[in-house]
PDB file of C-alpha atoms in Angstrom:
ATOM      1  CA  MET A 126       0.062  -0.101  -0.001  1.00  0.00           C
ATOM      2  CA  PHE A 127       1.527   3.561  -1.016  1.00  0.00           C
ATOM      3  CA  VAL A 128      -1.084   5.737   0.835  1.00  0.00           C
ATOM      4  CA  LYS A 129      -1.592   5.288   4.711  1.00  0.00           C
ATOM      5  CA  SER A 130      -3.444   7.572   6.953  1.00  0.00           C
ATOM      6  CA  PHE A 131      -1.687   8.261  10.382  1.00  0.00           C
ATOM      7  CA  PRO A 132      -3.433  10.026  13.423  1.00  0.00           C
ATOM      8  CA  GLU A 133      -2.845  13.367  14.783  1.00  0.00           C
ATOM      9  CA  VAL A 134      -1.539  13.402  18.269  1.00  0.00           C
ATOM     10  CA  SER A 135      -0.933  15.901  20.718  1.00  0.00           C
ATOM     11  CA  ALA A 136       3.356  16.716  20.518  1.00  0.00           C
ATOM     12  CA  ASP A 137       3.659  19.133  23.326  1.00  0.00           C
ATOM     13  CA  PRO A 138       1.144  21.834  24.603  1.00  0.00           C
ATOM     14  CA  GLY A 139      -0.557  24.219  21.626  1.00  0.00           C
ATOM     15  CA  ILE A 140       1.415  21.551  19.363  1.00  0.00           C
ATOM     16  CA  ARG A 141      -0.210  18.784  16.780  1.00  0.00           C
ATOM     17  CA  ARG A 142       1.625  16.126  15.025  1.00  0.00           C
ATOM     18  CA  GLN A 143       0.979  14.095  12.349  1.00  0.00           C
ATOM     19  CA  VAL A 144       2.846  11.557  10.529  1.00  0.00           C
ATOM     20  CA  LEU A 145       2.037  12.327   6.626  1.00  0.00           C
ATOM     21  CA  SER A 146       4.329   9.525   5.022  1.00  0.00           C
ATOM     22  CA  ASP A 147       6.982   7.238   5.785  1.00  0.00           C
ATOM     23  CA  SER A 148       9.670   4.184   4.944  1.00  0.00           C
ATOM     24  CA  ALA A 149      12.381   2.846   6.642  1.00  0.00           C
ATOM     25  CA  GLU A 150      14.855   5.014   4.727  1.00  0.00           C
ATOM     26  CA  LEU A 151      12.465   8.523   5.329  1.00  0.00           C
ATOM     27  CA  MET A 152       9.476  10.128   6.944  1.00  0.00           C
ATOM     28  CA  MET A 153       7.634  13.526   6.409  1.00  0.00           C
ATOM     29  CA  VAL A 154       5.734  14.803   9.554  1.00  0.00           C
ATOM     30  CA  ALA A 155       3.610  17.959   9.967  1.00  0.00           C
ATOM     31  CA  PHE A 156       3.878  19.701  13.042  1.00  0.00           C
ATOM     32  CA  ARG A 157       0.876  22.275  13.668  1.00  0.00           C
ATOM     33  CA  PHE A 158       1.694  25.009  16.380  1.00  0.00           C
ATOM     34  CA  GLU A 159      -1.445  26.020  17.675  1.00  0.00           C
ATOM     35  CA  GLU A 160      -0.679  29.211  19.594  1.00  0.00           C
ATOM     36  CA  GLN A 161       2.425  31.716  19.931  1.00  0.00           C
ATOM     37  CA  GLY A 162       4.925  30.785  22.401  1.00  0.00           C
ATOM     38  CA  ALA A 163       4.187  26.933  21.932  1.00  0.00           C
ATOM     39  CA  GLU A 164       7.814  25.752  22.401  1.00  0.00           C
ATOM     40  CA  GLY A 165       9.298  22.589  20.670  1.00  0.00           C
ATOM     41  CA  LYS A 166      11.851  21.686  23.694  1.00  0.00           C
ATOM     42  CA  LEU A 167      15.295  21.408  23.285  1.00  0.00           C
ATOM     43  CA  HIS A 168      16.160  17.865  22.342  1.00  0.00           C
ATOM     44  CA  ASN A 169      18.308  16.018  19.626  1.00  0.00           C
ATOM     45  CA  HIS A 170      18.248  12.545  17.973  1.00  0.00           C
ATOM     46  CA  PRO A 171      20.707  10.772  15.413  1.00  0.00           C
ATOM     47  CA  HIS A 172      18.310  11.225  12.111  1.00  0.00           C
ATOM     48  CA  VAL A 173      18.903  13.944   9.643  1.00  0.00           C
ATOM     49  CA  GLN A 174      15.974  16.501   9.547  1.00  0.00           C
ATOM     50  CA  SER A 175      14.859  18.998   7.113  1.00  0.00           C
ATOM     51  CA  THR A 176      12.615  21.688   8.246  1.00  0.00           C
ATOM     52  CA  TYR A 177      10.289  23.758   5.760  1.00  0.00           C
ATOM     53  CA  VAL A 178       8.181  26.354   7.077  1.00  0.00           C
ATOM     54  CA  GLU A 179       4.814  25.959   5.343  1.00  0.00           C
ATOM     55  CA  SER A 180       2.995  28.954   7.580  1.00  0.00           C
ATOM     56  CA  GLY A 181       3.900  31.062  10.433  1.00  0.00           C
ATOM     57  CA  ALA A 182       7.108  32.338  11.979  1.00  0.00           C
ATOM     58  CA  PHE A 183       9.517  30.598  14.623  1.00  0.00           C
ATOM     59  CA  ARG A 184      12.649  31.226  16.279  1.00  0.00           C
ATOM     60  CA  PHE A 185      15.021  28.238  16.240  1.00  0.00           C
ATOM     61  CA  SER A 186      17.947  26.999  18.248  1.00  0.00           C
ATOM     62  CA  ILE A 187      20.251  24.561  16.625  1.00  0.00           C
ATOM     63  CA  ASP A 188      23.402  23.835  19.018  1.00  0.00           C
ATOM     64  CA  GLY A 189      23.407  27.456  20.462  1.00  0.00           C
ATOM     65  CA  GLU A 190      22.767  29.367  17.448  1.00  0.00           C
ATOM     66  CA  GLU A 191      19.373  31.238  17.210  1.00  0.00           C
ATOM     67  CA  PHE A 192      17.392  32.447  13.815  1.00  0.00           C
ATOM     68  CA  GLU A 193      13.979  33.110  13.012  1.00  0.00           C
ATOM     69  CA  VAL A 194      12.198  31.466   9.724  1.00  0.00           C
ATOM     70  CA  GLY A 195       9.006  32.013   7.957  1.00  0.00           C
ATOM     71  CA  ALA A 196       6.430  31.064   5.406  1.00  0.00           C
ATOM     72  CA  GLY A 197       8.891  29.422   2.540  1.00  0.00           C
ATOM     73  CA  ASP A 198      11.875  29.102   4.413  1.00  0.00           C
ATOM     74  CA  SER A 199      13.795  25.629   5.402  1.00  0.00           C
ATOM     75  CA  PHE A 200      17.068  24.418   6.582  1.00  0.00           C
ATOM     76  CA  VAL A 201      18.669  21.141   7.614  1.00  0.00           C
ATOM     77  CA  ILE A 202      19.296  20.346  11.353  1.00  0.00           C
ATOM     78  CA  PRO A 203      22.540  17.454  11.230  1.00  0.00           C
ATOM     79  CA  SER A 204      22.472  14.664  13.222  1.00  0.00           C
ATOM     80  CA  GLY A 205      22.722  14.664  16.589  1.00  0.00           C
ATOM     81  CA  ALA A 206      22.330  18.406  16.825  1.00  0.00           C
ATOM     82  CA  THR A 207      20.550  19.927  20.114  1.00  0.00           C
ATOM     83  CA  HIS A 208      17.662  21.976  18.932  1.00  0.00           C
ATOM     84  CA  GLY A 209      14.408  23.389  19.052  1.00  0.00           C
ATOM     85  CA  CYS A 210      11.965  26.059  18.314  1.00  0.00           C
ATOM     86  CA  VAL A 211       9.381  28.846  19.955  1.00  0.00           C
ATOM     87  CA  CYS A 212       6.616  29.696  17.694  1.00  0.00           C
ATOM     88  CA  LEU A 213       6.195  33.317  16.964  1.00  0.00           C
ATOM     89  CA  THR A 214       3.245  33.318  14.662  1.00  0.00           C
ATOM     90  CA  PRO A 215       1.203  29.736  14.701  1.00  0.00           C
ATOM     91  CA  GLY A 216       1.812  27.758  11.885  1.00  0.00           C
ATOM     92  CA  THR A 217       2.557  24.627  10.392  1.00  0.00           C
ATOM     93  CA  LEU A 218       5.961  22.952   9.991  1.00  0.00           C
ATOM     94  CA  ILE A 219       6.748  19.770   7.526  1.00  0.00           C
ATOM     95  CA  ASP A 220       9.710  17.879   9.111  1.00  0.00           C
ATOM     96  CA  THR A 221      11.203  15.308   7.310  1.00  0.00           C
ATOM     97  CA  PHE A 222      13.495  12.936   8.918  1.00  0.00           C
ATOM     98  CA  SER A 223      16.440   9.925   7.582  1.00  0.00           C
ATOM     99  CA  PRO A 224      16.075   7.409   8.557  1.00  0.00           C
ATOM    100  CA  ARG A 225      12.544   7.414   9.811  1.00  0.00           C
ATOM    101  CA  ARG A 226      11.481   8.059  13.565  1.00  0.00           C
ATOM    102  CA  ASP A 227      10.006   4.832  14.473  1.00  0.00           C
ATOM    103  CA  ASP A 228       8.997   6.658  18.004  1.00  0.00           C
ATOM    104  CA  PHE A 229       6.424   8.524  16.121  1.00  0.00           C
ATOM    105  CA  LEU A 230       4.552   5.740  14.737  1.00  0.00           C
TER     106      LEU A 230
END
């Protein structure tokens, strides 16, 4: 089966997460930030992550370096890098992970 449906779940206060597609090598996930100030807490993981800002505005921290992004921006978070974000304007981030994050299934 090529098309699967995944439920939307609570990730952190004010943040909903939904797996959009997955394979062992790659996973795409939507993070919907519902309110200003919602925070994706600092964390790290062995996966390479690419983030695309579908809508909204966010302040990110990657290994202590802070920057702001908005709709249409994208960037890569290296494997093992400590990162997190704060929502400045409600919106959606589309993240891809390589390999798949089994903890999201």
